[in-house]
Each structure stands twice: as C-alpha cells, then as structure tokens.
mmCIF file of C-alpha atoms in Angstrom:
data_model
loop_
_atom_site.group_PDB
_atom_site.id
_atom_site.type_symbol
_atom_site.label_atom_id
_atom_site.label_comp_id
_atom_site.label_asym_id
_atom_site.label_seq_id
_atom_site.Cartn_x
_atom_site.Cartn_y
_atom_site.Cartn_z
ATOM 1 C CA MET A 833 -26.286 19.890 -33.198
ATOM 2 C CA LEU A 834 -23.085 18.552 -32.125
ATOM 3 C CA ASN A 835 -20.525 20.004 -29.632
ATOM 4 C CA THR A 836 -17.920 17.668 -28.399
ATOM 5 C CA ILE A 837 -14.255 17.880 -27.896
ATOM 6 C CA ALA A 838 -11.602 15.222 -26.803
ATOM 7 C CA ILE A 839 -8.029 16.290 -25.853
ATOM 8 C CA MET A 840 -5.066 14.996 -24.338
ATOM 9 C CA GLY A 841 -2.281 16.738 -22.717
ATOM 10 C CA ARG A 842 -0.380 17.493 -19.578
ATOM 11 C CA LEU A 843 -1.846 19.947 -16.862
ATOM 12 C CA THR A 844 -0.101 23.137 -16.378
ATOM 13 C CA HIS A 845 -0.936 23.389 -12.602
ATOM 14 C CA THR A 846 -2.579 21.476 -9.879
ATOM 15 C CA PRO A 847 -6.156 21.518 -10.287
ATOM 16 C CA GLU A 848 -7.982 24.013 -8.306
ATOM 17 C CA LEU A 849 -11.065 22.542 -6.295
ATOM 18 C CA ARG A 850 -13.781 25.254 -5.014
ATOM 19 C CA THR A 851 -17.240 24.943 -3.805
ATOM 20 C CA THR A 852 -19.859 27.549 -5.053
ATOM 21 C CA THR A 853 -22.269 29.579 -2.777
ATOM 22 C CA SER A 854 -24.846 26.864 -3.730
ATOM 23 C CA GLY A 855 -22.779 23.945 -2.503
ATOM 24 C CA LYS A 856 -21.619 22.583 -5.925
ATOM 25 C CA GLU A 857 -18.028 21.500 -6.278
ATOM 26 C CA VAL A 858 -16.087 22.908 -9.318
ATOM 27 C CA CYS A 859 -12.429 22.101 -10.503
ATOM 28 C CA SER A 860 -10.660 24.480 -12.700
ATOM 29 C CA PHE A 861 -7.327 23.510 -14.580
ATOM 30 C CA ASP A 862 -5.715 23.961 -17.905
ATOM 31 C CA ILE A 863 -4.318 21.310 -20.164
ATOM 32 C CA ALA A 864 -0.987 21.922 -22.544
ATOM 33 C CA CYS A 865 -2.163 20.258 -25.842
ATOM 34 C CA GLU A 866 0.669 19.989 -28.564
ATOM 35 C CA ARG A 867 -0.432 20.956 -32.202
ATOM 36 C CA SER A 868 1.005 19.014 -35.296
ATOM 37 C CA TYR A 869 4.446 19.991 -36.337
ATOM 38 C CA SER A 870 4.506 23.587 -38.079
ATOM 39 C CA ALA A 871 6.498 24.649 -41.026
ATOM 40 C CA ASN A 872 9.909 25.111 -38.905
ATOM 41 C CA GLY A 873 9.620 21.848 -37.412
ATOM 42 C CA GLN A 874 8.735 23.223 -34.028
ATOM 43 C CA ARG A 875 5.507 22.084 -32.339
ATOM 44 C CA GLU A 876 3.153 24.674 -30.895
ATOM 45 C CA THR A 877 1.362 24.491 -27.705
ATOM 46 C CA ASP A 878 -2.387 25.308 -26.877
ATOM 47 C CA PHE A 879 -3.157 26.170 -23.252
ATOM 48 C CA LEU A 880 -6.848 25.041 -22.734
ATOM 49 C CA PRO A 881 -8.747 25.885 -19.752
ATOM 50 C CA CYS A 882 -11.297 23.270 -18.267
ATOM 51 C CA VAL A 883 -13.875 23.069 -16.007
ATOM 52 C CA ALA A 884 -15.372 20.069 -14.316
ATOM 53 C CA TRP A 885 -18.426 19.694 -11.698
ATOM 54 C CA GLY A 886 -19.187 17.494 -8.938
ATOM 55 C CA LYS A 887 -17.712 13.901 -8.703
ATOM 56 C CA THR A 888 -15.892 14.459 -11.683
ATOM 57 C CA ALA A 889 -14.361 17.528 -10.222
ATOM 58 C CA GLN A 890 -13.359 15.910 -6.908
ATOM 59 C CA PHE A 891 -11.857 12.846 -8.941
ATOM 60 C CA ILE A 892 -9.613 15.110 -10.941
ATOM 61 C CA ALA A 893 -8.377 17.271 -7.618
ATOM 62 C CA GLN A 894 -7.721 13.967 -5.979
ATOM 63 C CA TYR A 895 -5.752 12.166 -8.560
ATOM 64 C CA PHE A 896 -4.157 14.312 -10.910
ATOM 65 C CA SER A 897 -1.558 16.963 -10.048
ATOM 66 C CA LYS A 898 0.730 19.455 -12.275
ATOM 67 C CA GLY A 899 2.431 17.682 -15.104
ATOM 68 C CA SER A 900 -0.032 14.800 -15.074
ATOM 69 C CA MET A 901 -0.870 13.395 -18.610
ATOM 70 C CA ILE A 902 -4.890 13.671 -18.968
ATOM 71 C CA ALA A 903 -7.531 13.027 -21.420
ATOM 72 C CA VAL A 904 -10.843 14.690 -21.395
ATOM 73 C CA ASN A 905 -13.984 14.478 -23.203
ATOM 74 C CA GLY A 906 -16.299 17.276 -23.011
ATOM 75 C CA SER A 907 -17.980 20.186 -24.768
ATOM 76 C CA LEU A 908 -16.924 23.872 -25.649
ATOM 77 C CA GLN A 909 -18.585 26.468 -23.590
ATOM 78 C CA THR A 910 -18.490 30.210 -23.967
ATOM 79 C CA ARG A 911 -18.760 32.314 -21.022
ATOM 80 C CA LYS A 912 -19.463 36.240 -21.329
ATOM 81 C CA TYR A 913 -18.330 38.669 -18.555
ATOM 82 C CA GLN A 914 -17.215 42.200 -17.875
ATOM 83 C CA ASP A 915 -13.640 43.053 -16.687
ATOM 84 C CA LYS A 916 -12.550 45.526 -13.933
ATOM 85 C CA GLN A 917 -12.692 48.226 -16.586
ATOM 86 C CA GLY A 918 -16.267 47.570 -17.765
ATOM 87 C CA ASN A 919 -14.834 45.811 -21.227
ATOM 88 C CA ASN A 920 -16.945 42.760 -22.296
ATOM 89 C CA ARG A 921 -15.217 39.578 -22.636
ATOM 90 C CA THR A 922 -15.571 36.354 -23.756
ATOM 91 C CA ALA A 923 -13.903 33.038 -22.538
ATOM 92 C CA TYR A 924 -13.909 29.687 -23.999
ATOM 93 C CA GLU A 925 -13.803 26.693 -21.697
ATOM 94 C CA ILE A 926 -14.046 22.731 -21.918
ATOM 95 C CA GLN A 927 -16.757 21.755 -19.679
ATOM 96 C CA VAL A 928 -15.542 18.331 -18.881
ATOM 97 C CA ARG A 929 -17.666 15.071 -18.928
ATOM 98 C CA GLU A 930 -15.257 12.410 -18.639
ATOM 99 C CA VAL A 931 -11.674 12.314 -17.785
ATOM 100 C CA SER A 932 -9.082 9.411 -18.065
ATOM 101 C CA PHE A 933 -5.465 8.520 -16.873
ATOM 102 C CA CYS A 934 -3.097 8.620 -19.804
ATOM 103 C CA GLY A 935 0.223 7.699 -18.329
ATOM 104 C CA SER A 936 2.764 9.150 -15.855
ATOM 105 C CA LYS A 937 3.931 12.708 -15.043
ATOM 106 C CA ALA A 938 6.449 14.237 -17.182
ATOM 107 C CA PRO A 939 9.849 12.772 -16.545
ATOM 108 C CA ASP A 940 11.241 16.120 -14.938
ATOM 109 C CA SER A 941 8.451 16.482 -12.552
ATOM 110 C CA THR A 942 7.948 14.877 -9.064
ATOM 111 C CA SER A 943 4.935 13.149 -7.900
ATOM 112 C CA THR A 944 3.586 14.188 -4.470
ATOM 113 C CA ARG A 945 0.835 11.399 -4.394
ATOM 114 C CA GLY A 946 2.846 8.530 -5.644
ATOM 115 C CA PHE A 947 -0.663 7.297 -7.680
ATOM 116 C CA ASP A 948 1.349 7.034 -11.169
ATOM 117 C CA GLU A 949 4.254 4.789 -9.573
ATOM 118 C CA GLN A 950 1.634 2.663 -7.777
ATOM 119 C CA THR A 951 -0.264 2.248 -10.830
ATOM 120 C CA GLU A 952 2.528 1.469 -13.388
ATOM 121 C CA SER A 953 3.921 -1.185 -10.677
ATOM 122 C CA TYR A 954 0.618 -2.739 -10.577
ATOM 123 C CA ALA A 955 0.221 -2.832 -14.502
ATOM 124 C CA ARG A 956 3.767 -4.350 -14.677
ATOM 125 C CA GLU A 957 3.016 -6.822 -12.126
ATOM 126 C CA ALA A 958 0.125 -8.028 -14.213
ATOM 127 C CA ARG A 959 1.954 -8.070 -17.509
ATOM 128 C CA ASN A 960 4.520 -10.257 -15.828
ATOM 129 C CA ALA A 961 2.211 -12.736 -14.266
ATOM 130 C CA GLN A 962 0.144 -13.336 -17.477
ATOM 131 C CA SER A 963 3.230 -13.710 -19.466
ATOM 132 C CA ALA A 964 4.592 -16.316 -16.952
ATOM 133 C CA GLN A 965 1.025 -18.004 -17.114
ATOM 134 C CA GLN A 966 1.097 -17.856 -21.151
ATOM 135 C CA THR A 967 4.738 -19.694 -21.056
ATOM 136 C CA ALA A 968 3.698 -22.230 -18.475
ATOM 137 C CA GLU A 969 0.750 -23.158 -20.266
ATOM 138 C CA THR A 970 2.281 -23.561 -23.895
ATOM 139 C CA GLY A 971 5.891 -24.497 -22.667
ATOM 140 C CA THR A 972 7.480 -22.152 -25.234
ATOM 141 C CA ASP A 973 7.486 -18.252 -25.889
ATOM 142 C CA ASP A 974 7.015 -18.785 -29.371
ATOM 143 C CA PHE A 975 3.669 -18.921 -31.548
ATOM 144 C CA ALA A 976 2.453 -22.463 -32.850
ATOM 145 C CA VAL A 977 1.685 -22.823 -36.240
ATOM 146 C CA ILE A 978 -1.823 -24.199 -36.773
ATOM 147 C CA ASN A 979 -2.483 -25.640 -40.413
ATOM 148 C CA ASP A 980 -6.295 -25.343 -40.928
ATOM 149 C CA ASP A 981 -6.225 -24.859 -44.939
ATOM 150 C CA GLU A 982 -8.242 -28.099 -45.256
ATOM 151 C CA ASP A 983 -11.136 -26.787 -43.117
ATOM 152 C CA LEU A 984 -12.009 -23.813 -45.355
ATOM 153 C CA PRO A 985 -15.716 -23.670 -46.259
ATOM 154 C CA PHE A 986 -15.125 -21.877 -49.647
#
C-alpha cells in the first residue's frame, strides 16, 4: 500500500514544540494550502494539521514561523479520540517525514528570526558572483554559436 502526501503552503501559526512524558519532542502546526481555482474564479484554501517528531520537530520549531512558506512530505494518519462530551471523534493529520524551505514569508508579515532575509541575501550574492565569473570567462553576456553539424554520427 502507498500512503504518501506532499503539500506546500504557508504556516497559519508559529509551530508549537512540546515534549511528551516519555521525553520525545513533537511539533504541531497547520499549513494553509490553496486548491485549484473553483467555478467562480476564487481559490479555496485547506488548513491541514501536521505533526513532526524528533529532530524534524526541532528543526521546524527553530527555523519556521507564522507565514513561512513550507513544503512537507509525509503520510496521512488518522487518530481516534473521545471529546469532553464522550463523543467518538476522528482527526486526520499529516505525519511529517521531510521538510523544505520554499521561499520567504508572506509580504505582509514580519520576520522575527531574520532567516529568510539572510538566506535570500546569500543566494543573491552567489548568483551575482556566478554571473560575474561567467561574464569574465567568456568576455560577453551573449551565447556563442557552435557549428558542429559536420560531426554528427548519423
């Protein structure tokens, strides 16, 4: 059987890191994930609960905050419980196995950790350095045309 899920979206709140009574670290968070356009042209959004354990939980709690774009791979899990009135309930959660950065925070949110801005700054510097090196090696920004039609083996 196959139980794999991959989603990308923005965190709806700052991830909550807790430690269980047995000493395991667990991180809970929700991802807002947009659906395809509906008939009236408006996008609908699903709010998907996620749970990560161990080092993955620590990583998410340290580097992600409300509004951060995130991609997760994992599996869908059901959890059955009784509410305060004694009714049986079922909860669906994504058990996170892998997590990835997907960009900066939403434009209207503020970063408290500065990680996204620092990462973008490093990436921009690397792109500029690589572009300058390529220009210096070729002496031009244009592509060179290579005429190798005569060497075709067929």
